[in-house]
């Protein structure tokens, strides 16, 4: 569960987050605060589209329920509200053939999301490996050939993990590949996963142990 932190409890002298952002966050309803905090797993400059992010929120059960609205309708409203207060900004990159518009968070907004999510969300890059807290529930990582397997083995020990989003660094033969052995460890231990993405990883097949992930609601294998 993502930590819900009131901005009045954050350091007043933190110059990374200005007062207007604090106030905008403070006014959000609790379930929208959770959805925003979840976005702290994305690295600065990361581009996402509306449909995919709403699906992630739904998979994690962050939206709650509206009286006369489906989860997806509520998620779309939440996304639009975060755009209206400039927490999300449309990317300058045009949709081209995909027909999808992409969005980003300003670096200061990203800093705010990281502050309010605390240790519940973590992003890992190959050149910036950190200790992983057992209370961490959502992880995004970009891995390379050198350290990828060892990092995923560390992640496999966080048995309460809900989200695992893996991207591969490099191209062609130098792009990270998730081995069957590592997959088996992940799928056997991380039984509480709701969301898993191996987008852009060099992946030929999934280990049979993926059947252990009974709670999985979102799986992204695009560009593998």
CSV table of C-alpha atoms in Angstrom, one decimal:
chain,number,residue,atom,x,y,z
A,1,UNK,CA,0.0,0.0,0.0
A,2,UNK,CA,1.4,3.4,-1.0
A,3,UNK,CA,2.2,5.7,1.9
A,4,UNK,CA,-0.2,8.6,2.2
A,5,UNK,CA,1.8,11.6,3.5
A,6,UNK,CA,0.3,15.0,4.2
A,7,UNK,CA,2.6,17.8,2.9
A,8,UNK,CA,2.4,19.6,6.2
A,9,UNK,CA,4.6,16.7,7.5
A,10,UNK,CA,7.2,17.2,4.8
A,11,UNK,CA,10.3,19.4,5.4
A,12,UNK,CA,9.4,23.0,5.0
A,13,UNK,CA,12.9,23.9,3.8
A,14,UNK,CA,12.9,21.4,1.0
A,15,UNK,CA,13.5,23.7,-2.0
A,16,UNK,CA,12.8,21.0,-4.5
A,17,UNK,CA,9.0,21.3,-3.9
A,18,UNK,CA,7.5,24.8,-4.0
A,19,UNK,CA,4.5,25.9,-2.0
A,20,UNK,CA,2.1,25.8,-5.0
A,21,UNK,CA,2.8,22.2,-5.6
A,22,UNK,CA,2.4,21.4,-2.0
A,23,UNK,CA,-1.0,23.1,-1.9
A,24,UNK,CA,-2.2,21.4,-5.1
A,25,UNK,CA,-1.3,18.0,-3.6
A,26,UNK,CA,-2.9,18.8,-0.3
A,27,UNK,CA,-6.2,19.5,-2.0
A,28,UNK,CA,-6.4,16.1,-3.8
A,29,UNK,CA,-8.8,13.4,-2.4
A,30,UNK,CA,-7.0,10.5,-0.8
A,31,UNK,CA,-7.4,8.0,-3.6
A,32,UNK,CA,-6.1,10.5,-6.1
A,33,UNK,CA,-3.1,11.1,-3.8
A,34,UNK,CA,-2.4,7.4,-4.0
A,35,UNK,CA,-2.6,7.4,-7.8
A,36,UNK,CA,-0.2,10.3,-8.0
A,37,UNK,CA,2.2,8.8,-5.5
A,38,UNK,CA,2.4,5.6,-7.6
A,39,UNK,CA,3.8,7.7,-10.4
A,40,UNK,CA,7.0,8.2,-8.4
A,41,UNK,CA,8.3,4.9,-9.8
A,42,UNK,CA,8.8,6.6,-13.2
A,43,UNK,CA,12.2,8.2,-13.7
A,44,UNK,CA,12.5,11.8,-14.6
A,45,UNK,CA,11.6,12.4,-18.2
A,46,UNK,CA,9.7,9.2,-18.5
A,47,UNK,CA,6.8,9.3,-21.0
A,48,UNK,CA,3.5,7.5,-20.4
A,49,UNK,CA,0.1,7.5,-22.0
A,50,UNK,CA,-3.3,7.9,-20.4
A,51,UNK,CA,-4.7,4.4,-21.1
A,52,UNK,CA,-1.7,2.5,-19.9
A,53,UNK,CA,-1.4,4.5,-16.6
A,54,UNK,CA,-5.1,4.1,-15.9
A,55,UNK,CA,-4.7,0.4,-16.4
A,56,UNK,CA,-1.8,0.3,-13.9
A,57,UNK,CA,-3.9,2.2,-11.3
A,58,UNK,CA,-6.7,-0.3,-11.8
A,59,UNK,CA,-4.5,-3.3,-11.5
A,60,UNK,CA,-3.1,-1.9,-8.2
A,61,UNK,CA,-6.6,-1.2,-6.8
A,62,UNK,CA,-5.7,2.5,-6.2
A,63,UNK,CA,-8.8,4.1,-7.7
A,64,UNK,CA,-11.5,3.1,-5.3
A,65,UNK,CA,-15.1,3.0,-6.5
A,66,UNK,CA,-17.4,5.7,-7.8
A,67,UNK,CA,-21.2,5.4,-7.3
A,68,UNK,CA,-22.1,5.7,-11.0
A,69,UNK,CA,-18.7,5.2,-12.6
A,70,UNK,CA,-16.6,2.3,-13.6
A,71,UNK,CA,-13.0,2.1,-12.4
A,72,UNK,CA,-11.8,3.1,-15.9
A,73,UNK,CA,-14.0,6.1,-16.0
A,74,UNK,CA,-12.8,7.2,-12.6
A,75,UNK,CA,-9.2,6.7,-13.7
A,76,UNK,CA,-9.7,8.8,-16.8
A,77,UNK,CA,-11.2,11.6,-14.6
A,78,UNK,CA,-8.2,11.4,-12.2
A,79,UNK,CA,-5.8,11.5,-15.1
A,80,UNK,CA,-7.5,14.6,-16.6
A,81,UNK,CA,-7.5,16.3,-13.2
A,82,UNK,CA,-3.7,15.8,-12.8
A,83,UNK,CA,-3.3,17.3,-16.3
A,84,UNK,CA,-5.6,20.3,-15.4
A,85,UNK,CA,-3.4,21.1,-12.4
A,86,UNK,CA,-0.2,20.6,-14.5
A,87,UNK,CA,1.1,17.6,-12.6
A,88,UNK,CA,1.0,15.8,-15.9
A,89,UNK,CA,2.1,17.7,-19.1
A,90,UNK,CA,1.7,16.6,-22.7
A,91,UNK,CA,5.0,15.5,-24.2
A,92,UNK,CA,6.3,17.5,-27.2
A,93,UNK,CA,6.6,14.2,-29.1
A,94,UNK,CA,3.7,13.8,-31.5
A,95,UNK,CA,1.8,10.5,-31.5
A,96,UNK,CA,2.8,9.5,-35.0
A,97,UNK,CA,1.4,6.1,-36.1
A,98,UNK,CA,0.4,5.0,-32.6
A,99,UNK,CA,-2.4,7.6,-32.3
A,100,UNK,CA,-1.4,8.0,-28.6
A,101,UNK,CA,-0.5,11.2,-26.8
A,102,UNK,CA,2.2,10.8,-24.2
A,103,UNK,CA,2.7,12.8,-21.0
A,104,UNK,CA,5.5,13.5,-18.6
A,105,UNK,CA,6.0,15.0,-15.1
A,106,UNK,CA,8.1,18.1,-14.6
A,107,UNK,CA,11.1,17.3,-12.5
A,108,UNK,CA,9.7,19.2,-9.5
A,109,UNK,CA,6.5,17.2,-9.7
A,110,UNK,CA,8.5,14.0,-9.9
A,111,UNK,CA,10.4,15.1,-6.8
A,112,UNK,CA,7.1,15.7,-5.0
A,113,UNK,CA,5.8,12.2,-6.0
A,114,UNK,CA,8.9,10.7,-4.6
A,115,UNK,CA,8.6,12.5,-1.3
A,116,UNK,CA,5.0,11.5,-0.7
A,117,UNK,CA,5.5,7.9,-1.7
A,118,UNK,CA,8.4,7.4,0.6
A,119,UNK,CA,9.9,3.9,0.7
A,120,UNK,CA,6.9,2.2,-0.9
A,121,UNK,CA,8.0,3.1,-4.5
A,122,UNK,CA,11.5,2.6,-5.8
A,123,UNK,CA,13.2,3.2,-9.2
A,124,UNK,CA,16.5,1.5,-9.9
A,125,UNK,CA,19.0,2.1,-12.7
A,126,UNK,CA,22.0,-0.1,-13.4
A,127,UNK,CA,24.4,2.7,-12.4
A,128,UNK,CA,22.4,3.7,-9.3
A,129,UNK,CA,21.6,0.5,-7.4
A,130,UNK,CA,20.2,1.1,-3.9
A,131,UNK,CA,19.3,-1.1,-1.0
A,132,UNK,CA,15.8,-2.4,-1.3
A,133,UNK,CA,13.6,-2.0,1.7
A,134,UNK,CA,11.3,-4.9,2.6
A,135,UNK,CA,8.4,-2.4,2.8
A,136,UNK,CA,8.8,-1.5,-0.9
A,137,UNK,CA,5.8,-2.4,-2.9
A,138,UNK,CA,6.4,-0.9,-6.4
A,139,UNK,CA,9.6,-1.0,-8.4
A,140,UNK,CA,10.6,0.3,-11.8
A,141,UNK,CA,14.1,-0.7,-13.0
A,142,UNK,CA,16.3,-0.3,-16.1
A,143,UNK,CA,18.9,-3.1,-16.2
A,144,UNK,CA,22.0,-3.9,-18.2
A,145,UNK,CA,23.8,-7.1,-19.0
A,146,UNK,CA,26.4,-6.6,-16.2
A,147,UNK,CA,24.1,-6.3,-13.2
A,148,UNK,CA,20.6,-7.2,-14.4
A,149,UNK,CA,20.4,-10.7,-13.0
A,150,UNK,CA,21.9,-9.8,-9.6
A,151,UNK,CA,19.5,-6.9,-9.2
A,152,UNK,CA,16.4,-9.1,-10.1
A,153,UNK,CA,17.6,-11.7,-7.6
A,154,UNK,CA,17.6,-9.0,-4.9
A,155,UNK,CA,14.1,-7.9,-6.0
A,156,UNK,CA,12.9,-11.5,-5.9
A,157,UNK,CA,13.4,-11.5,-2.1
A,158,UNK,CA,10.9,-8.6,-1.6
A,159,UNK,CA,8.0,-11.1,-1.3
A,160,UNK,CA,5.4,-8.4,-0.6
A,161,UNK,CA,6.1,-6.6,-3.9
A,162,UNK,CA,3.0,-5.5,-5.9
A,163,UNK,CA,4.5,-3.9,-9.0
A,164,UNK,CA,7.6,-4.9,-11.0
A,165,UNK,CA,8.3,-2.9,-14.2
A,166,UNK,CA,11.6,-3.9,-16.0
A,167,UNK,CA,13.1,-2.2,-19.0
A,168,UNK,CA,16.3,-3.3,-20.7
A,169,UNK,CA,19.3,-1.1,-21.3
A,170,UNK,CA,21.3,-1.5,-24.5
A,171,UNK,CA,20.6,-2.7,-28.0
A,172,UNK,CA,20.8,-6.0,-29.9
A,173,UNK,CA,23.1,-8.6,-28.3
A,174,UNK,CA,24.0,-6.1,-25.6
A,175,UNK,CA,20.5,-5.7,-24.4
A,176,UNK,CA,19.7,-7.3,-21.1
A,177,UNK,CA,17.9,-10.7,-21.3
A,178,UNK,CA,15.9,-12.1,-18.4
A,179,UNK,CA,17.1,-15.7,-18.0
A,180,UNK,CA,14.7,-18.6,-17.3
A,181,UNK,CA,16.5,-19.2,-13.9
A,182,UNK,CA,15.8,-15.6,-12.8
A,183,UNK,CA,12.2,-15.8,-14.0
A,184,UNK,CA,11.7,-18.9,-12.0
A,185,UNK,CA,12.9,-17.1,-8.8
A,186,UNK,CA,10.7,-14.1,-9.5
A,187,UNK,CA,7.6,-16.0,-10.3
A,188,UNK,CA,8.0,-18.5,-7.4
A,189,UNK,CA,8.6,-15.8,-4.7
A,190,UNK,CA,6.6,-12.7,-5.8
A,191,UNK,CA,3.2,-14.2,-5.3
A,192,UNK,CA,1.5,-10.8,-4.5
A,193,UNK,CA,2.4,-9.2,-7.8
A,194,UNK,CA,-0.5,-7.3,-9.4
A,195,UNK,CA,1.5,-5.6,-12.2
A,196,UNK,CA,4.4,-6.9,-14.2
A,197,UNK,CA,6.1,-5.4,-17.2
A,198,UNK,CA,9.1,-6.7,-19.2
A,199,UNK,CA,8.6,-4.2,-22.0
A,200,UNK,CA,11.6,-4.0,-24.4
A,201,UNK,CA,13.5,-6.8,-22.6
A,202,UNK,CA,15.1,-9.5,-24.7
A,203,UNK,CA,12.6,-12.2,-23.8
A,204,UNK,CA,11.8,-15.3,-25.9
A,205,UNK,CA,9.5,-17.1,-23.5
A,206,UNK,CA,8.1,-17.1,-20.0
A,207,UNK,CA,8.9,-19.7,-17.4
A,208,UNK,CA,6.0,-22.0,-16.4
A,209,UNK,CA,6.2,-20.6,-12.9
A,210,UNK,CA,4.3,-17.5,-14.1
A,211,UNK,CA,1.2,-19.6,-13.2
A,212,UNK,CA,2.0,-18.9,-9.5
A,213,UNK,CA,1.1,-15.3,-9.9
A,214,UNK,CA,-2.6,-15.7,-9.1
A,215,UNK,CA,-3.1,-12.0,-8.3
A,216,UNK,CA,-1.5,-10.7,-11.5
A,217,UNK,CA,-3.9,-8.2,-13.3
A,218,UNK,CA,-1.6,-6.5,-15.7
A,219,UNK,CA,1.2,-8.0,-17.9
A,220,UNK,CA,3.2,-6.0,-20.5
A,221,UNK,CA,5.4,-7.9,-22.9
A,222,UNK,CA,5.6,-5.3,-25.6
A,223,UNK,CA,8.7,-5.0,-27.7
A,224,UNK,CA,10.2,-8.2,-26.3
